[in-house]
mmCIF file of C-alpha atoms in Angstrom:
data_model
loop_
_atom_site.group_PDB
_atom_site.id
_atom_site.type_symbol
_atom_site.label_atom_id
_atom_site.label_comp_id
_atom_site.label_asym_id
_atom_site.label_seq_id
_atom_site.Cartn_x
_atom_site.Cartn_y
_atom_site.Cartn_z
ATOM 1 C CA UNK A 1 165.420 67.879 109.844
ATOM 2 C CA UNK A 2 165.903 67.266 105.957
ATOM 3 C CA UNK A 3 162.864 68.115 103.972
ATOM 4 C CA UNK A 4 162.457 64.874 102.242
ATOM 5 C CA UNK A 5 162.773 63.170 105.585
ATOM 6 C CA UNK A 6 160.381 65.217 107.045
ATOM 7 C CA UNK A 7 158.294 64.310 103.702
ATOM 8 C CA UNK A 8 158.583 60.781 104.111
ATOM 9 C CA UNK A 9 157.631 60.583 107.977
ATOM 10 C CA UNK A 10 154.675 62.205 107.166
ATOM 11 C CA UNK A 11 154.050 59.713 104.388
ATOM 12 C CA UNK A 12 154.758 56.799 106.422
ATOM 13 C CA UNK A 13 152.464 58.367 109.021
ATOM 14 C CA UNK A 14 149.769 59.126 106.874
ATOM 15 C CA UNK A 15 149.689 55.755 105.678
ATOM 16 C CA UNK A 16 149.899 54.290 109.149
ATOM 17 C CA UNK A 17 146.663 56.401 110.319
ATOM 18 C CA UNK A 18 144.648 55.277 107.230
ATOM 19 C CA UNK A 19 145.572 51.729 107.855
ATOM 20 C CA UNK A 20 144.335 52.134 111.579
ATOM 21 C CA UNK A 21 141.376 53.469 110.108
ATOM 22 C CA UNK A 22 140.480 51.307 107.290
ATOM 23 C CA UNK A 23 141.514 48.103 109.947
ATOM 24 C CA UNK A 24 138.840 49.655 112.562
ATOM 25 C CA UNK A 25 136.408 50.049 110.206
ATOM 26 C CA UNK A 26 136.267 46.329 108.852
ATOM 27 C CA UNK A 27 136.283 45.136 112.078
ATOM 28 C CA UNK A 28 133.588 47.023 113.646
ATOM 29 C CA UNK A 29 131.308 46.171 110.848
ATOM 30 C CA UNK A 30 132.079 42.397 110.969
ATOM 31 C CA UNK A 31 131.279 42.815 114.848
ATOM 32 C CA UNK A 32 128.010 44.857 114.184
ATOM 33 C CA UNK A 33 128.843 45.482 117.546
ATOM 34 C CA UNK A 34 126.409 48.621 118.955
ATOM 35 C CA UNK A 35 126.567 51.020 122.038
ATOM 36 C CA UNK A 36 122.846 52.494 121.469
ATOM 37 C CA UNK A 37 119.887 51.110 119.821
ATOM 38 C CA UNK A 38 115.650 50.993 119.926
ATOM 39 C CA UNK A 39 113.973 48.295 120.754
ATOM 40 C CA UNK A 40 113.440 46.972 117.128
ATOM 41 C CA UNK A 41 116.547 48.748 115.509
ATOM 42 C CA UNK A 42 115.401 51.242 113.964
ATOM 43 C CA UNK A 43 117.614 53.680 114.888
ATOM 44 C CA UNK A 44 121.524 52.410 116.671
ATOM 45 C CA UNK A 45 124.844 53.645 116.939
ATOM 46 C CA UNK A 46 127.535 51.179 116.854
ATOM 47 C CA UNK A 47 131.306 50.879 116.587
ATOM 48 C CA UNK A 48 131.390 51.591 112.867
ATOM 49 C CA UNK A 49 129.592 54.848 113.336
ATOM 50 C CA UNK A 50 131.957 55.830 116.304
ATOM 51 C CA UNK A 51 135.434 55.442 113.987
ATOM 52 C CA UNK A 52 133.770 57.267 111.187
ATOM 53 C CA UNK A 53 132.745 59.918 113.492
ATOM 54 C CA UNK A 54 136.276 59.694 115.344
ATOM 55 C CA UNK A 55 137.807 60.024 112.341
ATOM 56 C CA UNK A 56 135.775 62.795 110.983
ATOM 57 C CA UNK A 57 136.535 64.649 114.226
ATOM 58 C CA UNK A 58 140.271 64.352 113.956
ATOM 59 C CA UNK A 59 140.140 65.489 109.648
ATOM 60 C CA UNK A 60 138.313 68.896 110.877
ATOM 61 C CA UNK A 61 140.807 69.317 113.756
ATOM 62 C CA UNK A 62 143.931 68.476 111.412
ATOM 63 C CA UNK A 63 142.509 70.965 109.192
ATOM 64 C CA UNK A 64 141.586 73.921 111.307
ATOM 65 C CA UNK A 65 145.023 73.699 113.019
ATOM 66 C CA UNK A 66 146.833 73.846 109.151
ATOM 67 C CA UNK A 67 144.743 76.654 108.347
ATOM 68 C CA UNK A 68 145.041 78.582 111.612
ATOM 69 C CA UNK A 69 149.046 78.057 111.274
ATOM 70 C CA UNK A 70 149.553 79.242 107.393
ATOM 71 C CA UNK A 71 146.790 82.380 108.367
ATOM 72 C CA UNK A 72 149.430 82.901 111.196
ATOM 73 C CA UNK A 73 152.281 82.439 109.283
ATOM 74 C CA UNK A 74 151.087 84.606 105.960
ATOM 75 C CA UNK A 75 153.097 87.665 106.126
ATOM 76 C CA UNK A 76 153.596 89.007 102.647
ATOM 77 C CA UNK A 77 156.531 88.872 100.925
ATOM 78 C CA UNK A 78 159.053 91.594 100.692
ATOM 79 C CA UNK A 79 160.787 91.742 97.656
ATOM 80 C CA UNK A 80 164.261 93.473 96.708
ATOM 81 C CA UNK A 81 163.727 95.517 93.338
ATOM 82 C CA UNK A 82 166.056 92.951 91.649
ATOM 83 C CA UNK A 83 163.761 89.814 92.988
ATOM 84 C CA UNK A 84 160.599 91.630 91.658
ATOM 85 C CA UNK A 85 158.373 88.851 90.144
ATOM 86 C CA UNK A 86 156.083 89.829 87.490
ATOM 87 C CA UNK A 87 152.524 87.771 87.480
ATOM 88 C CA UNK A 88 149.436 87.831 85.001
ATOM 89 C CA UNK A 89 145.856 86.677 86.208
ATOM 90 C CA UNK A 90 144.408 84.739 83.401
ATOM 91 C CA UNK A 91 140.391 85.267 83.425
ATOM 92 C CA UNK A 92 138.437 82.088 81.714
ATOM 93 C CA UNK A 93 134.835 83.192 80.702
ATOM 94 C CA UNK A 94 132.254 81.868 78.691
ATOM 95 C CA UNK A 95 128.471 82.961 78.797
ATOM 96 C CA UNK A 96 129.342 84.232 81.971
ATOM 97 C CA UNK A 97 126.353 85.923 84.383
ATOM 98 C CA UNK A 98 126.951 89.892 83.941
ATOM 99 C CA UNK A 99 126.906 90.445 87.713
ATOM 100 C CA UNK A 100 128.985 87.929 88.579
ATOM 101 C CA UNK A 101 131.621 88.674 86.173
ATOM 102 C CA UNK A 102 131.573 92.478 86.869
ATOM 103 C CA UNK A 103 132.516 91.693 90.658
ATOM 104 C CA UNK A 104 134.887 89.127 89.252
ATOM 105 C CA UNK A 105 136.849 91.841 87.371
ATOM 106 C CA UNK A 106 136.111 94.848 89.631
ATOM 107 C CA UNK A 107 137.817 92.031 92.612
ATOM 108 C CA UNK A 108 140.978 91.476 90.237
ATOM 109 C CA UNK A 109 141.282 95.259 89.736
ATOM 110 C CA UNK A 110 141.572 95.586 93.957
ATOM 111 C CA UNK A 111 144.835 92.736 93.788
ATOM 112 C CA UNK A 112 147.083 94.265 95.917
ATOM 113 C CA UNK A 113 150.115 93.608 93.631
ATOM 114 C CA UNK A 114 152.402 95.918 91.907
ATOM 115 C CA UNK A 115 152.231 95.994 88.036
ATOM 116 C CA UNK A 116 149.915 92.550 88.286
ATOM 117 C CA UNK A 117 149.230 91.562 84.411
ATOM 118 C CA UNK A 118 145.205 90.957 83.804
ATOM 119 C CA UNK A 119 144.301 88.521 80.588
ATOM 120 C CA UNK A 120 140.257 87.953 80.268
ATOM 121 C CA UNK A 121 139.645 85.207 77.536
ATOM 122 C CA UNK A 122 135.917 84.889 75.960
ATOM 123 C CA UNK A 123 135.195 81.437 74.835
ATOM 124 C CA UNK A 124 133.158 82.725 71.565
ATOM 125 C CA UNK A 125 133.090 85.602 69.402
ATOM 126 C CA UNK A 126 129.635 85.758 68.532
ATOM 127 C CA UNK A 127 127.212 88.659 68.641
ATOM 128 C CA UNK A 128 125.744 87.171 71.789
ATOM 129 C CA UNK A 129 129.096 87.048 73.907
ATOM 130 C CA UNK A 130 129.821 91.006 73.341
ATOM 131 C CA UNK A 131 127.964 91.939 76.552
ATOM 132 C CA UNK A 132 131.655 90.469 78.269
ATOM 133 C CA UNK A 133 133.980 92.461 76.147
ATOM 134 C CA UNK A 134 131.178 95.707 77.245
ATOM 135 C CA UNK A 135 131.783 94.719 80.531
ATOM 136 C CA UNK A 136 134.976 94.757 80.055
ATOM 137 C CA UNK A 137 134.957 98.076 79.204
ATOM 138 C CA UNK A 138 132.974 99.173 81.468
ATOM 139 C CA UNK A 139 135.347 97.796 85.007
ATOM 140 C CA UNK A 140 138.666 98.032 83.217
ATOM 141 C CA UNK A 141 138.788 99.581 79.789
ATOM 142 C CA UNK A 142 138.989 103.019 80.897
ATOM 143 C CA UNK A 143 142.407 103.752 80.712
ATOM 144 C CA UNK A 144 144.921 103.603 77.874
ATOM 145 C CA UNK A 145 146.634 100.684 79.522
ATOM 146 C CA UNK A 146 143.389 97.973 78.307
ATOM 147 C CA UNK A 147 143.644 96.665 75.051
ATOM 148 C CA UNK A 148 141.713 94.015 72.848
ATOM 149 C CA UNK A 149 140.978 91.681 70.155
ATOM 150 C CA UNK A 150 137.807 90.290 68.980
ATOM 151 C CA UNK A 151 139.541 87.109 66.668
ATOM 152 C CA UNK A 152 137.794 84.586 64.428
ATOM 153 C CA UNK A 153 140.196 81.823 64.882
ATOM 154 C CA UNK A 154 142.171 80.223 68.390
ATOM 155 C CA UNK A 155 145.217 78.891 68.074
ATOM 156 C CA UNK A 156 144.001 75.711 66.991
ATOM 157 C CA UNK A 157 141.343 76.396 64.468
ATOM 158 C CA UNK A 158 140.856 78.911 61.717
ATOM 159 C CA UNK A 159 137.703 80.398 61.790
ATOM 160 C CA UNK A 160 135.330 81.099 58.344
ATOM 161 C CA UNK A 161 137.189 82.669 56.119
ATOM 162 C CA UNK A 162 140.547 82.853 57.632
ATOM 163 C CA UNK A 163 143.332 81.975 55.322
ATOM 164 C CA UNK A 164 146.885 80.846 56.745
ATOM 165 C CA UNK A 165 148.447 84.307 56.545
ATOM 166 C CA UNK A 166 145.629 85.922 58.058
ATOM 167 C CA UNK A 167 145.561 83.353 60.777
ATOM 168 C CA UNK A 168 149.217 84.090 61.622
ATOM 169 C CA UNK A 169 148.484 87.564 61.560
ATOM 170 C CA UNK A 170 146.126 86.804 64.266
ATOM 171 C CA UNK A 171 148.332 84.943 66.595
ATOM 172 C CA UNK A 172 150.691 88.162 66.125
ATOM 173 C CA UNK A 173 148.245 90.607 67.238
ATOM 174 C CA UNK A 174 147.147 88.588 70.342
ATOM 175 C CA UNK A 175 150.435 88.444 71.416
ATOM 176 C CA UNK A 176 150.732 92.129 70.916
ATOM 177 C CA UNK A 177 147.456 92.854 72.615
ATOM 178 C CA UNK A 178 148.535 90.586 75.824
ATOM 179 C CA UNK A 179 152.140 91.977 76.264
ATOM 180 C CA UNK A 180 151.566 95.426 75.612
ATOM 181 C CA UNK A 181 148.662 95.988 77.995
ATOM 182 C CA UNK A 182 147.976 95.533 81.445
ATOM 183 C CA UNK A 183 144.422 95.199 81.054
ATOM 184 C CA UNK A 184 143.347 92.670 77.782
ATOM 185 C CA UNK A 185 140.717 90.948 76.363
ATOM 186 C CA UNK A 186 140.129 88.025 73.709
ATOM 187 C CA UNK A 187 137.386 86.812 72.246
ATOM 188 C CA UNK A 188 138.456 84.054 70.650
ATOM 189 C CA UNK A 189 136.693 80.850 68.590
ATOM 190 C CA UNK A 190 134.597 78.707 70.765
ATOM 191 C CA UNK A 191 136.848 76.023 72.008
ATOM 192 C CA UNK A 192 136.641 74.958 75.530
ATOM 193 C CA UNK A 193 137.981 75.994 78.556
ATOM 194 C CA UNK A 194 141.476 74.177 77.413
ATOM 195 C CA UNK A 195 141.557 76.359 74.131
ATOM 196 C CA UNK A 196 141.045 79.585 76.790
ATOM 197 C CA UNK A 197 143.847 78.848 78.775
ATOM 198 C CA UNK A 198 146.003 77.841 76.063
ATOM 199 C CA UNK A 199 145.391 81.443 74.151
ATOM 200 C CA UNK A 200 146.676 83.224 77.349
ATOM 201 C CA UNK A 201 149.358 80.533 78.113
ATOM 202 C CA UNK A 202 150.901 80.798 74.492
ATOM 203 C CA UNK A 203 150.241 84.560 74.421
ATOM 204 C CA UNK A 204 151.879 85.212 77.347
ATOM 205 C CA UNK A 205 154.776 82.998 77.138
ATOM 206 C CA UNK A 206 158.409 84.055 78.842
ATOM 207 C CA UNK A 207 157.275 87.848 79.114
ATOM 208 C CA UNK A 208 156.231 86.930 83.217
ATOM 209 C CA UNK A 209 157.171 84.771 85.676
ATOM 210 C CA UNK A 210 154.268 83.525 87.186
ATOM 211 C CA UNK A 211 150.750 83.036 86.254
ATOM 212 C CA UNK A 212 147.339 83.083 88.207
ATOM 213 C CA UNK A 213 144.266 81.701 86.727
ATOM 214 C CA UNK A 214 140.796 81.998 87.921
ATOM 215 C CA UNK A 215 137.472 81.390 86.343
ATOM 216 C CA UNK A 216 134.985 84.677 85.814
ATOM 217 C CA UNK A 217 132.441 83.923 88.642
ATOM 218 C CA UNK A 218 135.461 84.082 91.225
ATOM 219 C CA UNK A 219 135.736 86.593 93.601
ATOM 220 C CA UNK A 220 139.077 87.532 94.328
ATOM 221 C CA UNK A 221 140.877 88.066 97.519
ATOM 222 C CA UNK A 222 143.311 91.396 97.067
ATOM 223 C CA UNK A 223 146.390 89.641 98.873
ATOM 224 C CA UNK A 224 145.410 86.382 96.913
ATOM 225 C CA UNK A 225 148.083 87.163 94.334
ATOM 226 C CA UNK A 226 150.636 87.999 96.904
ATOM 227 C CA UNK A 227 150.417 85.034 99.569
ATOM 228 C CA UNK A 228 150.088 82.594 96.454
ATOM 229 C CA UNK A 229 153.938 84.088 95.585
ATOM 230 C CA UNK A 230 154.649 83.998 99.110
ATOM 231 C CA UNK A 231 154.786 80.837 99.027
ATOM 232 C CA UNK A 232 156.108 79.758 95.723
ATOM 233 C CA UNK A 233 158.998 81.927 96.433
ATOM 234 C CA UNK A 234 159.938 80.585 100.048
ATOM 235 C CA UNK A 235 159.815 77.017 98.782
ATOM 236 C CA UNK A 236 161.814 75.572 95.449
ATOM 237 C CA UNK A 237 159.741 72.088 95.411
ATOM 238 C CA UNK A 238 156.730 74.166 95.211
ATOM 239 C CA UNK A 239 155.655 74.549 91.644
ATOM 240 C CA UNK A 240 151.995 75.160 92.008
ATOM 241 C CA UNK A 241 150.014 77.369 94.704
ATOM 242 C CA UNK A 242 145.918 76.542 94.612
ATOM 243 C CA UNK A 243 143.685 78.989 96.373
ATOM 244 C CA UNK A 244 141.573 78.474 99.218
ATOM 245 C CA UNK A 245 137.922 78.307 97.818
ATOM 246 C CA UNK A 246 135.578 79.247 100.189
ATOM 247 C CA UNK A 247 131.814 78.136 100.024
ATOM 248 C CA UNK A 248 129.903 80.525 97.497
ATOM 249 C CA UNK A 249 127.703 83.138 98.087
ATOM 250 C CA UNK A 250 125.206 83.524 96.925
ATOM 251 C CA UNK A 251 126.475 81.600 93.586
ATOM 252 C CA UNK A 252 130.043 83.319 93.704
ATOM 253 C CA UNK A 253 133.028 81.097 94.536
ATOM 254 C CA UNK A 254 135.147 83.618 96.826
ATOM 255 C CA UNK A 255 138.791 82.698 96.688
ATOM 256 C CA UNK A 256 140.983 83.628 100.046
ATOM 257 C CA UNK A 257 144.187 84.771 100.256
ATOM 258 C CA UNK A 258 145.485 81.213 100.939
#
C-alpha cells in the first residue's frame, strides 16, 4: 500500500477515534449517568469516568505495542563504506551540575558510532563557568583529538572589547576548533540556549551529514546515535529522529536508543 495512503487512513482513523471519544464524553456528562456511588455522593463512578478510563487504557496499549514493535524491529544499520554518514552530537550546557554533566559526557564518549563528531557549547565565559571546560578536560580532553576556545563574543554579539576584525577572527577559529577536532568545546557569550545551538549549527555547517543534539544533564544511550540514523536512513520523509526520554533518575533525563 502507498505510503501516503497508508498516511491518510491513519489520519482519517485517528480523527474518527477522537471524534468517538470526544462524542462519548459529552454525552456521558450531559447524562451524569453513574454505575457506582455512596449514599450521599461522595464518592461515584459514572459513564464519563468509564470513557476516560477506556480511553486511557487503549493510549497505553497503542503505545506499548509501537514501542515493543520498533524495539523489535531496531537492528542497526549496516552501512557500505561509500554510504558512511558522518554525525556530530551537539552538547548545550549552561551552569550545568558537575556530576551530571560528567556522566553526560563520559555517556557520549561510550556512542557506539564510528568517527561520531562531539561539540560541547558553554552558555557563558565567565570565571564561574570554567569548572565545565575542566570537566571537559577531565572526560574528554585527554587526547590530541579535543580542542577548544574560550570566546568573548557569539555569533550575534561582540563581547567588551571586541572590534569587527577581531570578532571575525573569532568566528574563524571556532570553525577551526569544531572541524578539526573530534572532541571540542566553546565557551561562548551568554546568549540562550538558541545562541548555543546556533554556534555549533553555523560552526559545523556542510562538514557532516547529520546532527544530534542533547542537553548536558542527558544520559546517553550508546546505540542512541545509531538507531536515530537507522531510521533517518530507511525513510526519505523522515527529516527528524527525537529520542525516547525515559523518566529521570535521580534528576538525569536518560535518553534510549529509540
Amino acid at each position: 500500500m502507498p505510503v501516503k495512503l497508508t498516511t491518510a487512513l491513519r489520519v482519517v482513523g485517528t480523527s474518527l477515534f477522537a471524534l468517538a471519544v470526544l462524542g462519548g464524553i459529552l454525552a456521558a456528562y450531559v447524562t451524569g449517568y453513574q454505575f457506582i456511588h455512596t449514599e450521599k455522593h461522595y464518592l461515584s463512578f459514572g459513564l464519563y469516568g468509564a470513557i476516560l478510563g477506556l480511553h486511557l487504557l487503549i493510549q497505553s496499549l497503542f503505545a506499548f505495542l509501537e514501542h515493543r514493535r520498533m524495539r523489535r524491529a531496531g537492528q542497526p544499520i549496516k552501512l557500505s563504506c561509500q554510504q558512511r554518514r558522518s554525525v556530530a552530537l551537539c552538547i548545550a550546557a549552561y551552569q550545568e551540575d558537575p556530576d551530571y554533566l560528567r556522566k553526560c559526557l563520559r555517556s557520549a564518549q561510550r556512542i557506539a558510532f564510528p568517527d561520531l563528531k562531539v561539540v560541547m557549547v558553554v552558555d557563558g565565559n565567565r570565571q564561574e563557568d570554567a569548572y565545565m571546560l575542566d570537566i571537559f578536560h577531565e572526560v574528554l580532553g585527554g587526547t590530541e583529538q579535543a580542542g577548544f576556545f574560550v570566546w568573548r563574543s557569539n555569533f550575534h554579539e561582540a563581547g567588551e572589547g571586541e572590534t569587527e576584525a577581531s570578532l571575525q577572527e573569532g568566528m574563524e577559529r571556532v570553525r577551526a576548533v569544531v572541524r578539526a577536532s573530534t572532541f571540542s568545546c566553546i565557551m561562548q557569550k551568554w546568549g540562550g540556549k538558541r545562541e548555543v545551538m546556533y554556534t555549533a549549527f553555523k560552526a559545523l555547517g556542510d562538514s557532516v551529514d547529520y546532527i544530534q543534539v542533547c542537553d548536558s544533564d542527558t544520559v546517553l544511550d550508546p546505540a542512541c546515535t545509531v538507531e536515530m540514523l537507522r531510521v533517518l536512513e530507511e525513510d526519505s520523509q523522515v527529516g527528524g529522529v527525537g529520542g525516547d526520554v525515559q523518566p529521570p533518575r535521580k534528576g538525569l533525563a536518560v535518553e534510549d536508543d529509540q
